[in-house]
Amino acid sequence: MKKIIFSGLAALALSFGITTMSYAMTSLDDESLADVTGQSLLTLIKETDSSQQLDFFKLGFQAELSLNANIKSLQLGCGGGNGAGKCDIDMSNLSFGCVTNASGTCITLPATPGQPTGADPNNTVNNQAGLKDFVLTNPFFQFAIKGGNNASTRQVVGIRLGADKAVGPMSIGNLTSYSGYLTGLTNLNISAQTNIGVACQGGTAGCTSGAAKYSGIPYGMPSNGTVATGYLGVKDEEILNILGLVKVRYQDMTIDTKAASSSANVKANGTRLTQVGISNLSLGKTVDDVVNGLTINQICATPIIGSGCDVLTGPQLANSLMPVLKTGIQIYMKQQALLGLDQPLPTQGLLESDANYSSKLTDLLNAYVLPYNLNNVHQLDINSNLFGIALTSLQEGIKYPGYTEAVGKGWSMYLQDAFTLNINDSLTTLMSNIVQNGNAKAGNITTLAPAYRNCFGSLTFC
């Protein structure tokens, strides 16, 4: 039967004039091999870290993965040793990617009152033009192996999911708990203001006495004076006594301020974090810069006998007093800032100059690490070759290849240079958040724009 079928096929091939050919493996010399190119989908790379006594095996995919995904709730490492209801990582309304306008800018979801609106807060359907993906180039799994040279004791102690490059928008509705490594940049920008009362506003909570004279007539506003447009809120104190005849207090003046700015790094590394620390913000230097740039807008003097005051002089003569006033204002503003941040005040020695004491206060404020609550962070623009999520079993943690620092036991995320915290406030708002309402010490010196839109239409999350 087999012979008949084979003979039939051969006859059929000949009848149609088909030429049959045979192929076999052919050896190639080095020159021929040089002309051949190829690439596998999967790669396996081994790295050894003798300092940790670990081997790392990286199984990579030579591909580009574009994501546009929404995760209602991402909870990793919950319960167990962490305790009931506590997670290594706990994020809600997590999005990879965003909806863009016609120019490719991510659209920001509607803000709450007082919250920054973001680059494009226009959420109308007509403004929703496209999608921007979160792109992973060459994603991989990386295994951390302990005792790799001995098959009988070899064990997997960590696994990391990452990519050679991660680029794109990532946003979080609410970040409750974070474990791992997180860095960013803080820009403090204080806008210029005019006609600002140094003391508090008369009639507001906690300001029944010592109010700025320019708060309004019931609080002693001098004739021909202009009501202040804002208030620093520092406590009233005498700053100048002219020949024992008249005295000038903080409540007796309004000032114009110039803009000031500084930058600092944000860094956090730990387990189940709720805050990051902003170091090197130079709050003391910023106060000095602001005061050095201020000018007197209005000033009045209170007679030794009596309680009223009249406009003492115009800005020209008043500002000639600034060399006398500036150091005192700097000292007092820095003292108020330290107290508002629950920091102890150093004592001024009997023979210590005001200039030296002011420098001491500057150093203390410059060294202060300002807390910032992670639940204020919503928008992340990732551009990193170290982005990843890891699960580690070693108590001492693991420093995966490329990582700046080790990440701890349990689940962790690595976000280097992940976000920029822009504190764009007026001096009055900044001082109020530091001195009066306690927002700064509580980790809320400023809020940030809400998450990116990643749903077409009217849905805020899909």
Short mmCIF file of C-alpha atoms in Angstrom, two decimals, residues 51-458:
data_model
loop_
_atom_site.label_atom_id
_atom_site.label_comp_id
_atom_site.label_asym_id
_atom_site.label_seq_id
_atom_site.Cartn_x
_atom_site.Cartn_y
_atom_site.Cartn_z
CA SER A 51 29.08 41.42 48.94
CA GLN A 52 25.57 40.03 49.37
CA GLN A 53 26.54 36.46 48.44
CA LEU A 54 23.77 36.43 45.88
CA ASP A 55 23.45 35.49 42.22
CA PHE A 56 20.92 37.34 40.07
CA PHE A 57 19.39 35.65 37.04
CA LYS A 58 17.60 37.99 34.66
CA LEU A 59 15.10 36.50 32.23
CA GLY A 60 14.37 39.29 29.77
CA PHE A 61 11.98 39.76 26.88
CA GLN A 62 13.41 41.64 23.92
CA ALA A 63 10.23 43.54 23.26
CA GLU A 64 8.37 46.77 23.93
CA LEU A 65 5.25 46.57 26.06
CA SER A 66 2.83 49.51 25.88
CA LEU A 67 0.34 49.63 28.73
CA ASN A 68 -2.86 51.53 29.21
CA ALA A 69 -4.38 50.02 32.31
CA ASN A 70 -6.41 50.92 35.36
CA ILE A 71 -6.17 49.07 38.67
CA LYS A 72 -8.93 49.83 41.14
CA SER A 73 -6.90 48.66 44.13
CA LEU A 74 -3.30 47.46 44.33
CA GLN A 75 -2.56 45.84 47.69
CA LEU A 76 0.58 43.78 48.20
CA GLY A 77 1.93 42.22 51.38
CA CYS A 78 -1.18 42.68 53.48
CA GLY A 79 -1.70 41.14 56.91
CA GLY A 80 0.63 38.51 58.29
CA GLY A 81 3.64 40.07 59.99
CA ASN A 82 2.42 43.52 59.00
CA GLY A 83 -0.70 43.21 61.12
CA ALA A 84 -4.36 43.19 60.21
CA GLY A 85 -5.29 45.68 57.50
CA LYS A 86 -1.69 46.82 56.92
CA CYS A 87 -0.01 46.41 53.54
CA ASP A 88 3.50 46.87 52.17
CA ILE A 89 1.97 48.64 49.17
CA ASP A 90 -1.56 50.03 49.19
CA MET A 91 -2.74 52.21 46.31
CA SER A 92 -6.20 52.89 44.95
CA ASN A 93 -7.22 54.06 41.47
CA LEU A 94 -3.80 53.32 39.98
CA SER A 95 -3.44 54.16 36.27
CA PHE A 96 -0.73 53.44 33.74
CA GLY A 97 -1.22 55.86 30.86
CA CYS A 98 -3.51 58.84 30.43
CA VAL A 99 -6.05 60.51 28.17
CA THR A 100 -4.50 63.46 26.34
CA ASN A 101 -5.65 66.62 24.65
CA ALA A 102 -4.88 67.36 21.00
CA SER A 103 -1.32 68.45 21.79
CA GLY A 104 -0.52 65.24 23.71
CA THR A 105 -0.69 66.71 27.23
CA CYS A 106 -2.22 64.49 29.92
CA ILE A 107 -5.59 65.73 31.16
CA THR A 108 -5.92 66.08 34.94
CA LEU A 109 -9.07 64.98 36.77
CA PRO A 110 -11.17 67.70 38.47
CA ALA A 111 -9.51 69.23 41.52
CA THR A 112 -11.01 69.80 44.94
CA PRO A 113 -11.30 73.41 46.22
CA GLY A 114 -7.85 74.85 46.87
CA GLN A 115 -6.06 72.04 45.05
CA PRO A 116 -3.81 72.81 42.03
CA THR A 117 -5.50 71.99 38.75
CA GLY A 118 -2.61 70.51 36.77
CA ALA A 119 -1.36 71.24 33.26
CA ASP A 120 -4.74 70.72 31.57
CA PRO A 121 -7.85 70.51 33.78
CA ASN A 122 -10.30 70.62 30.84
CA ASN A 123 -12.23 67.35 31.21
CA THR A 124 -14.83 67.97 28.51
CA VAL A 125 -15.30 65.18 25.98
CA ASN A 126 -14.25 67.51 23.15
CA ASN A 127 -10.85 67.96 24.79
CA GLN A 128 -10.22 64.20 25.06
CA ALA A 129 -8.26 63.52 21.88
CA GLY A 130 -6.06 60.47 22.46
CA LEU A 131 -4.19 58.11 24.76
CA LYS A 132 -0.62 58.15 26.01
CA ASP A 133 0.79 54.78 27.00
CA PHE A 134 3.10 53.66 29.78
CA VAL A 135 5.90 51.93 27.86
CA LEU A 136 8.15 49.16 29.19
CA THR A 137 11.18 48.43 27.01
CA ASN A 138 12.62 44.93 27.46
CA PRO A 139 10.60 43.86 30.50
CA PHE A 140 12.13 41.13 32.64
CA PHE A 141 11.93 38.86 35.66
CA GLN A 142 15.01 38.83 37.88
CA PHE A 143 15.58 36.11 40.46
CA ALA A 144 17.86 36.54 43.49
CA ILE A 145 19.48 33.20 44.35
CA LYS A 146 21.27 32.41 47.59
CA GLY A 147 23.76 29.52 47.68
CA GLY A 148 23.74 29.27 43.91
CA ASN A 149 26.87 27.07 43.74
CA ASN A 150 25.31 24.30 45.78
CA ALA A 151 22.24 22.59 44.34
CA SER A 152 21.22 21.14 47.69
CA THR A 153 21.10 24.51 49.49
CA ARG A 154 20.18 26.80 46.62
CA GLN A 155 17.12 28.96 47.29
CA VAL A 156 15.22 31.80 45.67
CA VAL A 157 15.22 34.75 48.11
CA GLY A 158 13.83 37.48 45.87
CA ILE A 159 12.15 38.17 42.57
CA ARG A 160 11.89 41.47 40.74
CA LEU A 161 9.65 42.50 37.87
CA GLY A 162 11.17 45.41 35.96
CA ALA A 163 12.24 46.77 32.60
CA ASP A 164 15.39 48.14 31.01
CA LYS A 165 13.44 51.36 30.48
CA ALA A 166 10.08 52.58 31.76
CA VAL A 167 8.60 55.79 30.36
CA GLY A 168 5.16 57.30 30.68
CA PRO A 169 2.46 58.73 32.93
CA MET A 170 1.45 56.92 36.09
CA SER A 171 -1.12 58.27 38.51
CA ILE A 172 -2.55 57.33 41.89
CA GLY A 173 -5.91 58.26 43.35
CA ASN A 174 -4.75 57.63 46.91
CA LEU A 175 -1.46 56.25 48.22
CA THR A 176 -2.06 54.78 51.67
CA SER A 177 1.17 52.83 52.18
CA TYR A 178 4.45 52.60 50.27
CA SER A 179 7.42 50.27 50.70
CA GLY A 180 10.67 50.58 48.80
CA TYR A 181 12.74 53.40 47.41
CA LEU A 182 11.33 56.74 46.25
CA THR A 183 13.09 59.92 45.18
CA GLY A 184 11.98 63.17 43.62
CA LEU A 185 12.64 66.89 43.46
CA THR A 186 11.06 69.74 45.39
CA ASN A 187 10.92 73.26 44.02
CA LEU A 188 9.96 75.98 46.48
CA ASN A 189 8.82 79.10 44.66
CA ILE A 190 7.58 82.06 46.69
CA SER A 191 5.80 84.67 44.63
CA ALA A 192 6.22 88.42 45.11
CA GLN A 193 3.48 90.31 46.97
CA THR A 194 2.61 93.90 47.71
CA ASN A 195 1.04 95.60 50.72
CA ILE A 196 1.34 92.65 53.11
CA GLY A 197 0.64 93.06 56.81
CA VAL A 198 3.43 91.57 58.91
CA ALA A 199 1.13 90.70 61.83
CA CYS A 200 -2.17 88.81 61.72
CA GLN A 201 -5.47 89.99 60.29
CA GLY A 202 -7.75 91.66 62.81
CA GLY A 203 -10.95 89.80 63.54
CA THR A 204 -9.68 86.36 62.47
CA ALA A 205 -9.31 83.40 64.83
CA GLY A 206 -6.50 83.87 67.29
CA CYS A 207 -5.98 87.51 66.34
CA THR A 208 -8.06 89.52 68.79
CA SER A 209 -5.03 91.58 69.82
CA GLY A 210 -1.80 92.58 68.17
CA ALA A 211 -3.53 92.74 64.81
CA ALA A 212 -2.08 94.54 61.87
CA LYS A 213 -3.09 98.20 62.04
CA TYR A 214 -3.94 97.97 58.36
CA SER A 215 -6.56 95.24 58.90
CA GLY A 216 -9.32 97.84 58.98
CA ILE A 217 -10.49 100.88 60.93
CA PRO A 218 -11.80 98.96 63.97
CA TYR A 219 -8.27 97.81 64.61
CA GLY A 220 -6.63 101.22 64.43
CA MET A 221 -5.91 101.73 60.75
CA PRO A 222 -4.19 105.10 60.42
CA SER A 223 -5.65 107.90 58.35
CA ASN A 224 -4.85 107.74 54.63
CA GLY A 225 -3.75 104.13 55.06
CA THR A 226 -4.58 101.25 52.71
CA VAL A 227 -5.93 97.94 54.01
CA ALA A 228 -3.39 95.11 53.62
CA THR A 229 -3.94 92.59 50.84
CA GLY A 230 -2.49 89.69 52.88
CA TYR A 231 -0.98 88.90 56.27
CA LEU A 232 2.12 87.00 57.37
CA GLY A 233 0.51 86.23 60.70
CA VAL A 234 3.58 86.56 62.94
CA LYS A 235 3.00 87.67 66.51
CA ASP A 236 3.28 91.35 67.24
CA GLU A 237 6.45 92.69 68.85
CA GLU A 238 8.21 96.01 69.17
CA ILE A 239 11.00 96.34 66.62
CA LEU A 240 11.96 100.03 66.85
CA ASN A 241 11.87 102.72 69.50
CA ILE A 242 12.67 106.22 68.29
CA LEU A 243 14.20 108.34 71.04
CA GLY A 244 11.68 107.05 73.54
CA LEU A 245 8.97 109.16 71.87
CA VAL A 246 7.39 106.76 69.42
CA LYS A 247 7.63 103.05 68.86
CA VAL A 248 7.17 100.83 65.82
CA ARG A 249 5.76 97.32 66.05
CA TYR A 250 5.18 94.57 63.52
CA GLN A 251 1.50 95.49 63.50
CA ASP A 252 2.41 99.02 62.39
CA MET A 253 3.63 98.25 58.87
CA THR A 254 2.85 96.64 55.56
CA ILE A 255 5.59 95.43 53.25
CA ASP A 256 6.26 94.47 49.64
CA THR A 257 8.16 91.22 49.09
CA LYS A 258 10.22 89.90 46.19
CA ALA A 259 10.09 86.40 44.78
CA ALA A 260 12.42 83.74 46.16
CA SER A 261 13.08 80.12 45.27
CA SER A 262 15.04 77.03 46.28
CA SER A 263 15.21 73.36 45.33
CA ALA A 264 15.70 70.21 47.37
CA ASN A 265 15.70 66.45 47.02
CA VAL A 266 12.92 64.18 48.21
CA LYS A 267 14.02 60.75 49.38
CA ALA A 268 12.40 57.85 51.18
CA ASN A 269 13.45 54.26 51.69
CA GLY A 270 11.63 51.98 54.05
CA THR A 271 8.62 49.81 54.72
CA ARG A 272 4.98 50.89 54.88
CA LEU A 273 5.83 54.56 54.54
CA THR A 274 3.19 57.26 54.65
CA GLN A 275 5.56 60.25 54.43
CA VAL A 276 8.72 61.32 52.66
CA GLY A 277 11.27 63.75 54.05
CA ILE A 278 12.26 66.89 52.13
CA SER A 279 15.86 67.66 53.05
CA ASN A 280 18.05 70.62 52.11
CA LEU A 281 15.05 72.85 51.46
CA SER A 282 16.97 75.80 52.98
CA LEU A 283 13.98 77.30 54.75
CA GLY A 284 16.23 79.58 56.81
CA LYS A 285 18.05 80.92 53.77
CA THR A 286 14.72 81.42 52.02
CA VAL A 287 13.48 83.59 54.92
CA ASP A 288 16.70 85.63 54.74
CA ASP A 289 16.34 86.06 50.98
CA VAL A 290 12.73 87.18 51.27
CA VAL A 291 13.45 89.68 54.06
CA ASN A 292 16.54 91.04 52.29
CA GLY A 293 14.34 91.78 49.31
CA LEU A 294 11.41 93.36 51.11
CA THR A 295 10.56 97.03 51.19
CA ILE A 296 8.21 98.96 53.48
CA ASN A 297 4.95 99.87 51.83
CA GLN A 298 3.29 101.65 54.77
CA ILE A 299 4.37 102.38 58.31
CA CYS A 300 2.92 104.16 61.28
CA ALA A 301 4.25 104.90 64.72
CA THR A 302 2.42 104.57 68.03
CA PRO A 303 3.06 107.39 70.53
CA ILE A 304 4.39 106.34 73.92
CA ILE A 305 1.33 108.04 75.38
CA GLY A 306 -1.83 106.94 73.58
CA SER A 307 -2.79 104.04 71.38
CA GLY A 308 -3.51 105.48 67.94
CA CYS A 309 -1.07 106.06 65.12
CA ASP A 310 -0.82 108.18 62.02
CA VAL A 311 1.07 107.53 58.81
CA LEU A 312 4.60 108.30 59.88
CA THR A 313 6.30 108.79 56.56
CA GLY A 314 6.42 107.84 52.93
CA PRO A 315 8.16 104.71 51.63
CA GLN A 316 11.44 106.52 50.90
CA LEU A 317 12.18 107.60 54.45
CA ALA A 318 10.63 104.46 55.92
CA ASN A 319 12.90 102.21 53.89
CA SER A 320 15.94 104.06 55.19
CA LEU A 321 15.08 102.30 58.45
CA MET A 322 15.31 98.85 56.82
CA PRO A 323 18.94 98.14 57.83
CA VAL A 324 17.75 98.49 61.42
CA LEU A 325 14.59 96.46 60.90
CA LYS A 326 15.69 93.58 58.65
CA THR A 327 17.69 91.55 61.14
CA GLY A 328 14.90 91.78 63.69
CA ILE A 329 12.30 90.71 61.13
CA GLN A 330 14.50 87.81 59.99
CA ILE A 331 15.03 86.61 63.55
CA TYR A 332 11.38 86.82 64.42
CA MET A 333 10.13 85.10 61.25
CA LYS A 334 12.63 82.26 61.72
CA GLN A 335 11.69 81.89 65.38
CA GLN A 336 8.02 81.72 64.44
CA ALA A 337 8.79 79.14 61.72
CA LEU A 338 10.72 76.92 64.14
CA LEU A 339 7.96 77.11 66.73
CA GLY A 340 5.34 76.35 64.07
CA LEU A 341 7.34 73.22 63.15
CA ASP A 342 7.57 72.14 66.81
CA GLN A 343 11.32 72.77 66.90
CA PRO A 344 13.03 74.13 70.04
CA LEU A 345 14.41 77.67 69.98
CA PRO A 346 18.04 78.22 70.92
CA THR A 347 18.73 80.86 73.54
CA GLN A 348 20.58 84.03 72.61
CA GLY A 349 23.61 84.72 74.77
CA LEU A 350 23.88 88.00 76.62
CA LEU A 351 26.83 89.08 74.48
CA GLU A 352 25.70 87.32 71.31
CA SER A 353 25.02 89.66 68.41
CA ASP A 354 21.70 89.60 66.58
CA ALA A 355 23.53 88.73 63.36
CA ASN A 356 25.16 85.65 64.92
CA TYR A 357 21.89 84.55 66.51
CA SER A 358 20.09 84.99 63.18
CA SER A 359 22.69 82.74 61.51
CA LYS A 360 22.12 80.13 64.21
CA LEU A 361 18.39 80.13 63.45
CA THR A 362 19.12 79.91 59.72
CA ASP A 363 21.24 76.78 60.23
CA LEU A 364 18.49 75.10 62.27
CA LEU A 365 15.83 75.77 59.64
CA ASN A 366 18.14 74.73 56.82
CA ALA A 367 18.76 71.39 58.57
CA TYR A 368 15.07 70.73 59.13
CA VAL A 369 13.70 67.77 57.16
CA LEU A 370 10.17 68.76 56.17
CA PRO A 371 7.68 65.86 56.22
CA TYR A 372 5.37 65.41 53.26
CA ASN A 373 2.41 63.05 53.14
CA LEU A 374 2.48 60.58 50.26
CA ASN A 375 -1.30 60.70 49.95
CA ASN A 376 -0.80 64.15 48.37
CA VAL A 377 1.13 62.57 45.47
CA HIS A 378 -1.08 61.72 42.49
CA GLN A 379 0.81 62.37 39.25
CA LEU A 380 4.05 60.56 38.38
CA ASP A 381 5.89 60.97 35.09
CA ILE A 382 8.21 57.99 34.97
CA ASN A 383 11.44 58.01 32.96
CA SER A 384 13.69 55.43 34.54
CA ASN A 385 15.79 52.35 33.81
CA LEU A 386 15.31 51.11 37.38
CA PHE A 387 11.51 51.01 37.65
CA GLY A 388 10.35 47.79 39.23
CA ILE A 389 8.38 45.84 41.83
CA ALA A 390 10.14 43.25 43.98
CA LEU A 391 9.32 40.56 46.53
CA THR A 392 12.14 39.93 49.01
CA SER A 393 12.37 37.29 51.74
CA LEU A 394 15.62 38.33 53.43
CA GLN A 395 15.27 40.25 56.69
CA GLU A 396 18.19 42.52 55.78
CA GLY A 397 16.69 43.25 52.36
CA ILE A 398 18.28 42.98 48.92
CA LYS A 399 20.09 45.51 46.78
CA TYR A 400 19.08 44.44 43.29
CA PRO A 401 21.49 45.23 40.42
CA GLY A 402 21.46 48.94 39.62
CA TYR A 403 19.62 49.92 42.80
CA THR A 404 21.11 52.77 44.82
CA GLU A 405 20.01 51.21 48.11
CA ALA A 406 18.61 47.90 49.27
CA VAL A 407 14.87 47.42 49.56
CA GLY A 408 13.44 45.72 52.62
CA LYS A 409 11.74 42.42 53.26
CA GLY A 410 8.35 41.97 51.66
CA TRP A 411 6.93 43.76 48.64
CA SER A 412 8.61 46.93 47.44
CA MET A 413 8.54 49.39 44.58
CA TYR A 414 11.48 51.33 43.17
CA LEU A 415 10.67 54.82 41.87
CA GLN A 416 13.77 56.93 41.28
CA ASP A 417 13.29 60.58 40.22
CA ALA A 418 9.61 59.77 40.07
CA PHE A 419 7.94 63.11 40.74
CA THR A 420 8.44 66.81 41.19
CA LEU A 421 6.86 68.54 44.16
CA ASN A 422 6.26 72.17 43.23
CA ILE A 423 5.47 74.38 46.21
CA ASN A 424 4.22 77.50 44.44
CA ASP A 425 2.87 79.75 47.14
CA SER A 426 2.86 83.32 48.30
CA LEU A 427 4.82 84.18 51.42
CA THR A 428 1.59 84.75 53.33
CA THR A 429 0.25 81.27 52.51
CA LEU A 430 3.59 79.63 53.24
CA MET A 431 3.94 81.35 56.62
CA SER A 432 0.33 80.54 57.45
CA ASN A 433 0.94 76.85 56.70
CA ILE A 434 4.12 76.86 58.79
CA VAL A 435 3.19 79.17 61.66
CA GLN A 436 -0.57 79.29 62.08
CA ASN A 437 -2.48 76.23 60.87
CA GLY A 438 0.17 73.51 61.34
CA ASN A 439 -0.15 72.15 57.79
CA ALA A 440 3.62 72.06 57.27
CA LYS A 441 4.52 70.00 60.34
CA ALA A 442 1.59 67.67 59.56
CA GLY A 443 3.04 66.93 56.11
CA ASN A 444 0.68 69.11 54.07
CA ILE A 445 2.67 72.25 53.33
CA THR A 446 0.98 72.21 49.94
CA THR A 447 -1.33 69.95 47.95
CA LEU A 448 -0.63 68.57 44.48
CA ALA A 449 -2.74 68.23 41.36
CA PRO A 450 -5.11 65.23 41.19
CA ALA A 451 -4.54 62.08 39.16
CA TYR A 452 -4.46 61.96 35.38
CA ARG A 453 -7.62 61.12 33.47
CA ASN A 454 -7.41 57.66 31.92
CA CYS A 455 -11.06 57.17 30.95
CA PHE A 456 -12.82 58.67 27.97
CA GLY A 457 -16.11 60.40 28.66
CA SER A 458 -17.34 61.47 32.08
#
